[in-house]
CSV table of C-alpha atoms (C1' of nucleotides) in Angstrom, one decimal:
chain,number,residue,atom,x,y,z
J,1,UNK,CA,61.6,82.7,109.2
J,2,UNK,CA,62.5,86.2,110.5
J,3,UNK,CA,65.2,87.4,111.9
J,4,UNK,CA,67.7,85.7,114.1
J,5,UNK,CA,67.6,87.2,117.3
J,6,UNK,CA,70.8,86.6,118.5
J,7,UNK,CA,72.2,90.1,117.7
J,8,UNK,CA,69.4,91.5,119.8
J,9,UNK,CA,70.7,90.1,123.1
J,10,UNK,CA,71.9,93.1,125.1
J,11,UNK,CA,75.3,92.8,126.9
J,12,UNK,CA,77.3,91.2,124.2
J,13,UNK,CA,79.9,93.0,122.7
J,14,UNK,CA,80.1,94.6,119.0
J,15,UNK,CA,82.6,96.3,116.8
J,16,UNK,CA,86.3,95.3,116.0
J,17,UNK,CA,87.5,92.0,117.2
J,18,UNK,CA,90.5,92.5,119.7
J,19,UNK,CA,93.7,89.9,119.1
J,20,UNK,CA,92.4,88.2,122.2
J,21,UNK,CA,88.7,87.3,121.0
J,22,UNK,CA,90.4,86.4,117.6
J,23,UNK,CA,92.9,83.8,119.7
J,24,UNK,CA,89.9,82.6,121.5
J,25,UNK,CA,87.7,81.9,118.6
J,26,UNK,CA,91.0,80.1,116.7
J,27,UNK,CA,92.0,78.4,119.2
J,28,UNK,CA,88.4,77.2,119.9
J,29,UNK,CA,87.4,76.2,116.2
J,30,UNK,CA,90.7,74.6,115.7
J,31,UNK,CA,90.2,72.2,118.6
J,32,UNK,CA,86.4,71.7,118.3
J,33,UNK,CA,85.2,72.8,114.6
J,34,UNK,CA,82.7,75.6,114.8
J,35,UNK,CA,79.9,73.2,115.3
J,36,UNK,CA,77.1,75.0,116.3
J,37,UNK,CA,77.6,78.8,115.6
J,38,UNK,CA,74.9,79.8,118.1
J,39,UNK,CA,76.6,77.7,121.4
J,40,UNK,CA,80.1,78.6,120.4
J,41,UNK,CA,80.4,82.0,121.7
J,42,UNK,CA,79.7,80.7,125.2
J,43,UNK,CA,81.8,77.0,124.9
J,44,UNK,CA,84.8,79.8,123.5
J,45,UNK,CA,84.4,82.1,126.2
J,46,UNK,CA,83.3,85.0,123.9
J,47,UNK,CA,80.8,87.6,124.8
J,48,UNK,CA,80.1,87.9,121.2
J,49,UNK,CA,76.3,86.6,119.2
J,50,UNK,CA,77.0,83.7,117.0
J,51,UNK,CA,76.5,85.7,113.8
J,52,UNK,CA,80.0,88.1,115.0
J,53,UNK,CA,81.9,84.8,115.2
J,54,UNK,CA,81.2,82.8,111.9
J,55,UNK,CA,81.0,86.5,109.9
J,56,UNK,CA,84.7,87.3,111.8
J,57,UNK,CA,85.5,83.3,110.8
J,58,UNK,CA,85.0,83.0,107.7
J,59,UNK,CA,86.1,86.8,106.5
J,60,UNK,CA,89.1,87.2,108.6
J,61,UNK,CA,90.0,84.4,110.8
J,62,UNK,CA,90.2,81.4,108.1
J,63,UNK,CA,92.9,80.2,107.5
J,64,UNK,CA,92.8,79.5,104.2
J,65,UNK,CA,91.9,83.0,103.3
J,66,UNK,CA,94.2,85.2,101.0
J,67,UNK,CA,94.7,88.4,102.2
J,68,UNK,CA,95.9,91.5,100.3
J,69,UNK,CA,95.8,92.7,96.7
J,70,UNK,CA,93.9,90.8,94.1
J,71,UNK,CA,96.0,90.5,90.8
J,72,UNK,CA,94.6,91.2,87.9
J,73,UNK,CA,93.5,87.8,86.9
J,74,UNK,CA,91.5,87.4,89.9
J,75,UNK,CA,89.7,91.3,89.0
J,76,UNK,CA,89.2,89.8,85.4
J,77,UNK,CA,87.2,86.6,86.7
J,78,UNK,CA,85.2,89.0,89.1
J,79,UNK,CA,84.2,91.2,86.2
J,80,UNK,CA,83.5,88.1,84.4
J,81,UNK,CA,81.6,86.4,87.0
J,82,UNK,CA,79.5,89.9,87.8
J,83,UNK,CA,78.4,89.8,84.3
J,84,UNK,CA,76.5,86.7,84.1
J,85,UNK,CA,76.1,86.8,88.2
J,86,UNK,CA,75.1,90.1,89.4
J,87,UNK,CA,75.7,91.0,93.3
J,88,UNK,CA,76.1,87.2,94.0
J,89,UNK,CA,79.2,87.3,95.9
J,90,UNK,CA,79.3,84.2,97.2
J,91,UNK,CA,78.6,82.4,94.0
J,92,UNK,CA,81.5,84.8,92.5
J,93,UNK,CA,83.4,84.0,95.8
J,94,UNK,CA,83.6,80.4,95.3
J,95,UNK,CA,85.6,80.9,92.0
J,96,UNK,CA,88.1,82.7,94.1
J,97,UNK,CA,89.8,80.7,96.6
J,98,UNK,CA,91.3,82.2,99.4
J,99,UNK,CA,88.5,85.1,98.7
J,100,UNK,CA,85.5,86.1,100.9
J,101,UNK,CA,82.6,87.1,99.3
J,102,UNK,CA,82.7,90.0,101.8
J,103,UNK,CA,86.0,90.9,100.3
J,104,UNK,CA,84.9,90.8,96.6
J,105,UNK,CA,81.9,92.9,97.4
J,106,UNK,CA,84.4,95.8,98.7
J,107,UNK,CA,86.5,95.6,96.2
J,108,UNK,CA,84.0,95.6,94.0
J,109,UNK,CA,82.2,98.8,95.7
J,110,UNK,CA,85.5,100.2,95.8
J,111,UNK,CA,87.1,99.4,92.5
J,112,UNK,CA,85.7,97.6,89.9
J,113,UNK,CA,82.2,99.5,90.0
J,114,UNK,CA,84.2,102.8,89.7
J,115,UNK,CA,85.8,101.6,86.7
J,116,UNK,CA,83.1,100.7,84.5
J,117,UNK,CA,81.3,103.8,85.5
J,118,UNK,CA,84.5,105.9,84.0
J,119,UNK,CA,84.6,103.4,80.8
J,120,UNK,CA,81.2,104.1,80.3
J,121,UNK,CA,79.8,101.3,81.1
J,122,UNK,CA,76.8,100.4,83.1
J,123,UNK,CA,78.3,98.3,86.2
J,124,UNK,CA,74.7,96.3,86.6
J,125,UNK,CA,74.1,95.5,83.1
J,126,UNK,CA,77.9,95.6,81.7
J,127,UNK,CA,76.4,97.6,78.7
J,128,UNK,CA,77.9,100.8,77.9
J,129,UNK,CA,75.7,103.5,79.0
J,130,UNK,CA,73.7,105.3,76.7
J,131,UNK,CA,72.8,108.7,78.4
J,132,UNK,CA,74.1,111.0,76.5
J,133,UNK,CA,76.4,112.1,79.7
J,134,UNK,CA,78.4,109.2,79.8
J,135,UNK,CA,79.3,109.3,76.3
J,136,UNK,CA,80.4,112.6,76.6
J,137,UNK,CA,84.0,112.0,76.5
J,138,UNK,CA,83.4,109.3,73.4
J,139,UNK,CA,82.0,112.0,71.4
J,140,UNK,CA,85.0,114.5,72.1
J,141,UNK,CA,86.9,111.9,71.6
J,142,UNK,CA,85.6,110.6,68.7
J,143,UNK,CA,85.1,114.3,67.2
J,144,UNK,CA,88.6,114.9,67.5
J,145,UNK,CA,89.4,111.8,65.2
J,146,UNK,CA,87.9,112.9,62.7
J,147,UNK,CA,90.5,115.4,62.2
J,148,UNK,CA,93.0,113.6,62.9
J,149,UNK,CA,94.0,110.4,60.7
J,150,UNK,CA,96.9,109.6,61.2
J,151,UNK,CA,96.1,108.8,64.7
J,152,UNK,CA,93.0,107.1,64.0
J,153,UNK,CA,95.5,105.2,61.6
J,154,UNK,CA,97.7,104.4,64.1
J,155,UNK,CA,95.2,103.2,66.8
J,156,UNK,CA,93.5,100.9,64.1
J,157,UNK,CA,96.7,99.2,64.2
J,158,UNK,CA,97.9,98.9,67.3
J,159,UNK,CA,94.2,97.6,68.5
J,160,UNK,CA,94.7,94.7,65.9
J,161,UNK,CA,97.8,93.8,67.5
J,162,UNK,CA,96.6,94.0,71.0
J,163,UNK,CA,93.2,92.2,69.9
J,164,UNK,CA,95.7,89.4,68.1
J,165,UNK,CA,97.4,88.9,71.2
J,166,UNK,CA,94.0,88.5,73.4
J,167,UNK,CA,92.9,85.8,70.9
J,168,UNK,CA,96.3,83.6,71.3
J,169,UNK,CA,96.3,84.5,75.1
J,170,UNK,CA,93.2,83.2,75.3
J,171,UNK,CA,93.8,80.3,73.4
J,172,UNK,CA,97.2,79.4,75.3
J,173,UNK,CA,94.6,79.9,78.9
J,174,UNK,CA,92.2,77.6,77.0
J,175,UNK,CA,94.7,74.8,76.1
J,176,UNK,CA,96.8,74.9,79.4
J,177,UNK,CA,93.7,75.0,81.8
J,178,UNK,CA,90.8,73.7,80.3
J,179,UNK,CA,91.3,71.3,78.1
J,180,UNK,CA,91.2,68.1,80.4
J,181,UNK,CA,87.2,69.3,81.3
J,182,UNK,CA,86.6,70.0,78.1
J,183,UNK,CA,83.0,68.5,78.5
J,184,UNK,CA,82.5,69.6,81.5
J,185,UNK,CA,79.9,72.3,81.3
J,186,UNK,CA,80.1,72.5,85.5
J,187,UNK,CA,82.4,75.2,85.2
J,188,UNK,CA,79.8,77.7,83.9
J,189,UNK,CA,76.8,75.5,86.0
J,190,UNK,CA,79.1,76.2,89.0
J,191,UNK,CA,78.5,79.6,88.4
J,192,UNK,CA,75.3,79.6,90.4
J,193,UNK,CA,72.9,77.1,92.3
J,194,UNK,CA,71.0,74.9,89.9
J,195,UNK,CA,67.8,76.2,90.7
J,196,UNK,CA,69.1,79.3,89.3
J,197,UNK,CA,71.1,78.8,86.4
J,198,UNK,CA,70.2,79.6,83.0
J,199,UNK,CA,72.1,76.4,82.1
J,200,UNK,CA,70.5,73.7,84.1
J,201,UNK,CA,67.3,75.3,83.5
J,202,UNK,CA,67.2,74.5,79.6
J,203,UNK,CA,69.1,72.5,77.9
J,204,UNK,CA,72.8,72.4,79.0
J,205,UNK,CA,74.2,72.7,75.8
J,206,UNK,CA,77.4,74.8,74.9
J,207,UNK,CA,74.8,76.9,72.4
J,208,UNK,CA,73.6,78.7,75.0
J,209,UNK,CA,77.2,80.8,74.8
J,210,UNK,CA,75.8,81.5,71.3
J,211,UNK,CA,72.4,82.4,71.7
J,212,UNK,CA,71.2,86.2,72.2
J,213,UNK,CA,69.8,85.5,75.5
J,214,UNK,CA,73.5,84.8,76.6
J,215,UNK,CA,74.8,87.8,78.9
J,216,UNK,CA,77.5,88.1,76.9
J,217,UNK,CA,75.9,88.4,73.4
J,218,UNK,CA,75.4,92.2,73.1
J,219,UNK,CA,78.7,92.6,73.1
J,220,UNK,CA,81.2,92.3,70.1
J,221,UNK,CA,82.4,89.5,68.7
J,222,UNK,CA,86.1,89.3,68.2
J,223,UNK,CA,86.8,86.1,66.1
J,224,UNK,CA,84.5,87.4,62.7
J,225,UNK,CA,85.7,91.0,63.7
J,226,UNK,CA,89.2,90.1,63.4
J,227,UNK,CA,89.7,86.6,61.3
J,228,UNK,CA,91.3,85.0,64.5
J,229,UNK,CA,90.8,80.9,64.6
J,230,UNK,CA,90.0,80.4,67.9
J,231,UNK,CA,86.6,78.7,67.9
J,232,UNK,CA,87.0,77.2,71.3
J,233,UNK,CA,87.7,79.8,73.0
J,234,UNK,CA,84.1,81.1,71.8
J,235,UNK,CA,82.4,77.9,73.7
J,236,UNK,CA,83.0,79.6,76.8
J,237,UNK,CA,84.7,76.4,77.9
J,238,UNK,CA,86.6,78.6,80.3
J,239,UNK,CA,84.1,80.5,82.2
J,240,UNK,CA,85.5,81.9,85.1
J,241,UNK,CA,88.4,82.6,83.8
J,242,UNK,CA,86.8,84.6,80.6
J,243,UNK,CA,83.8,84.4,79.4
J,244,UNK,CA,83.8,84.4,76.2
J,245,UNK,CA,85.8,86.2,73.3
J,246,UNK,CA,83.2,88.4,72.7
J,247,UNK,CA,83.5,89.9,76.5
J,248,UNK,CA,85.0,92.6,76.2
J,249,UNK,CA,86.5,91.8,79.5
J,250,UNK,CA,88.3,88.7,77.8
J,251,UNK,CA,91.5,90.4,77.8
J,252,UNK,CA,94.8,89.6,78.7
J,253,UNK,CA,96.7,90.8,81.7
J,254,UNK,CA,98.3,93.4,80.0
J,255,UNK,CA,96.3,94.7,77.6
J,256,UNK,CA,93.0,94.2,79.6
J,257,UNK,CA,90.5,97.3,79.2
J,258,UNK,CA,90.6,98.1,83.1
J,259,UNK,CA,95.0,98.3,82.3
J,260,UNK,CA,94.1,100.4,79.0
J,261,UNK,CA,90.9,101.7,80.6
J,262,UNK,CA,91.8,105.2,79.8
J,263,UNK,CA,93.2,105.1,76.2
J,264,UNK,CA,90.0,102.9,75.7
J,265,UNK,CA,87.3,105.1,75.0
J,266,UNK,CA,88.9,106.9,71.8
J,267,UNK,CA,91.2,104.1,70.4
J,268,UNK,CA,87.9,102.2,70.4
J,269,UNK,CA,86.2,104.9,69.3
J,270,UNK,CA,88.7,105.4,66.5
J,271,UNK,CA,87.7,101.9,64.9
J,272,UNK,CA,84.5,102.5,64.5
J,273,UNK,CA,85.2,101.6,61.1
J,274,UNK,CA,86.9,99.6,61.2
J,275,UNK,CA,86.3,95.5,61.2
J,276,UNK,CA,88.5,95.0,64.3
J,277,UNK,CA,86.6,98.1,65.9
J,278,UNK,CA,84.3,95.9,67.5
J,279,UNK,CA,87.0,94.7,69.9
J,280,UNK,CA,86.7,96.5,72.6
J,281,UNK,CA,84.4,98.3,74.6
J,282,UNK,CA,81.6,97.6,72.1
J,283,UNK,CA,82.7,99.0,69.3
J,284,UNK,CA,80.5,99.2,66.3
J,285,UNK,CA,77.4,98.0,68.4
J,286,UNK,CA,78.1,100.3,71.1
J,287,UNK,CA,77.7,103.2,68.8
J,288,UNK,CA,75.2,101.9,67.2
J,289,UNK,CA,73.3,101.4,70.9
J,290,UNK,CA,74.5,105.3,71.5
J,291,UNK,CA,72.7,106.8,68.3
J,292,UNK,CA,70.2,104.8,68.4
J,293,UNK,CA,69.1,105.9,71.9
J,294,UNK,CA,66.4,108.4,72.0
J,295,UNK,CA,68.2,111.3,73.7
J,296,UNK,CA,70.7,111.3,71.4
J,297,UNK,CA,68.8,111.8,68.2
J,298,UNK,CA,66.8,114.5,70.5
J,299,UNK,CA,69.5,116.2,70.8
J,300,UNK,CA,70.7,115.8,66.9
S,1,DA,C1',99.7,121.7,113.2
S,2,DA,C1',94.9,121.4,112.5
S,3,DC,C1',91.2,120.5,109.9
S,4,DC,C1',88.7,118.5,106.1
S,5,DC,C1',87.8,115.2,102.6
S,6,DT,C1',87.9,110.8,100.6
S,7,DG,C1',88.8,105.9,100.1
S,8,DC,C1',88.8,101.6,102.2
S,9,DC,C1',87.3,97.7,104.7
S,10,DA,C1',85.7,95.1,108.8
S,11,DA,C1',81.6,94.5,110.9
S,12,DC,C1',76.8,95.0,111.5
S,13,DC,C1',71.9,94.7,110.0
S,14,DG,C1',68.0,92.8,108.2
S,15,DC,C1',66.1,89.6,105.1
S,16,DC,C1',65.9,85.1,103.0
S,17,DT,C1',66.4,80.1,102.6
S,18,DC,C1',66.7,75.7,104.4
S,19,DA,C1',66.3,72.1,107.9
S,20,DT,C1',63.9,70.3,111.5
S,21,DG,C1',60.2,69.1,114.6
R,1,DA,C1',51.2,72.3,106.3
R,2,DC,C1',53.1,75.2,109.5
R,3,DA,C1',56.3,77.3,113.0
R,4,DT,C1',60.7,78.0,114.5
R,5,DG,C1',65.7,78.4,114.7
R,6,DA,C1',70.1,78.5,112.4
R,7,DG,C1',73.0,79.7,108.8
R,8,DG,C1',73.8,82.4,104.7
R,9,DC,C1',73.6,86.4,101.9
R,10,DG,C1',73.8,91.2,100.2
R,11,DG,C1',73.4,96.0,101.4
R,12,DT,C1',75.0,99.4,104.4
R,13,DT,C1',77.6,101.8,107.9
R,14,DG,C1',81.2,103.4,111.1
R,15,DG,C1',85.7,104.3,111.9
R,16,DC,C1',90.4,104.5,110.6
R,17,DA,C1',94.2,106.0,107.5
R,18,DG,C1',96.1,108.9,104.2
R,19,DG,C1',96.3,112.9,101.4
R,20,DG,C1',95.2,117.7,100.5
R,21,DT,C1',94.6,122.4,102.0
DNA sequence: AACCCTGCCAACCGCCTCATG
DNA sequence: ACATGAGGCGGTTGGCAGGGT
């Protein structure tokens, strides 16, 4: 127990790694394996603790690591994987390959949590927010539709379309990756050590995608929004590449909510009528949520 | 040109878990 | 059962780069 003591030794060195430590510690690893992360600063010829070499290993120095921007699929699985996950990088990590948890937790702190906080959604909980502050921009939004038809018209139809194409994207994902581990509930156990998944804890059944408890089930449920067949899809099968339909982060690339985030809040907030309003960004529930809160009837 | 602000990311810190004796 | 060390993890920070004034 405690804390490992090695970063405490005085006289070694810290900050950025120079091209010649990073040589070193290659060159070392690839002829010897890491083995023992404590002795291999001193077998490499570092004057670094063990800690500074693995953490500059296994972010940077790996080989097998995939540097630069991640593509939108990749940022859907992380917003996917966050949902049911939390902060667990390194579960979330090993989804990615070629990804450090280090990596997903900056571009996380940097990106995705910025996003959701502008959406109006909660970036812990994946719930839209329901302080009244947040929702600011919904209710403009929403108040200026009601003067305006002919645009709510119009949004009520393209979000059918876009929520059509999600369903046979999904389905096309569905049949092309996951069909051949079709019972294989690992890729949601992988999500997590056994001792801490939801799964493996109770029964591992493919129910637990439908039961409230599931992290996805507050939010809307496309297929009986929308008449769309796509049953399987609402398994969960595919995980970690979507969660399930009723995510609303179950998108395809190009009409995913972070690509639409901004025309999101009203042309979900013009639906809110609608049966396909429940699409995206938690439509008819999230409103429901909203003026159910507290603070909003305090201030009606 | 100089300064300030902001965003980004590599690296560090401190705690936790696990393995071992 | 307990103590200890090593590795792993998540949160935080420091410094750099780029943009704005």
């Amino acid at each position: 127990m405690g804390r490992s003591p090695c970063c405490d030794e005085s006289g070694l060195k810290k900050g950025p790694w120079t091209p010649e430590e990073d040589d070193k510690l290659i060159k070392y690893i690839q002829k010897h394996g890491h083995g023992s992360w404590r002795a291999l600063p001193k077998l490499a010829g570092l004057n670094r603790c063990g800690k500074s070499c693995r953490l500059r290993w296994t972010n940077y120095l790996r080989p097998d690591i995939k540097r630069g921007k991640f593509s939108q699929e990749e940022e859907q699985t992380i917003l996917n994987l966050h949902a049911i996950l939390g902060n667990k990088w390194s579960a979330i990590a090993t989804h990615l390959p070629g990804r450090t948890d280090n990596e997903i937790k900056n571009f996380w702190n940097t990106h995705l949590k910025k996003k959701l906080i502008q959406m109006g959604f909660d970036p812990m909980t994946h719930r839209p927010r329901t302080d009244i502050f947040s929702n600011l921009n919904n209710l403009i939004a929403l108040a200026n539709l009601i003067e305006n038809p002919m645009w709510e018209e119009q949004a009520m139809r393209l979000q059918a379309e876009a929520v059509q194409m999600a369903r046979l994207s999904q389905y096309l994902q569905y049949i092309s990756t996951t069909l051949p581990s079709i019972p294989d509930i690992t890729t949601f156990s992988l999500l997590n050590s056994p001792k801490d998944s939801p799964i493996l804890t109770s029964a591992p059944s493919l129910s637990y995608f439908q039961d409230q408890s599931a992290p996805f089930a507050h939010l809307p449920n496309l297929q009986t929004a929308c008449d769309i067949q796509a049953s399987e899809c609402a398994t969960g099968k595919n995980l970690a590449a979507g969660p399930s339909p009723s995510s609303p982060w179950q998108m395809p690339e190009d009409i995913s909510p972070l690509a639409a985030a901004a025309p999101v809040t009203e042309t979900s907030i013009t639906n809110t009528g609608d049966v396909c309003s429940s699409s995206s960004y938690g439509g008819n529930q999230m409103w429901s949520e909203l003026l159910d809160d507290p603070l909003f009837n305090e201030i009606a």
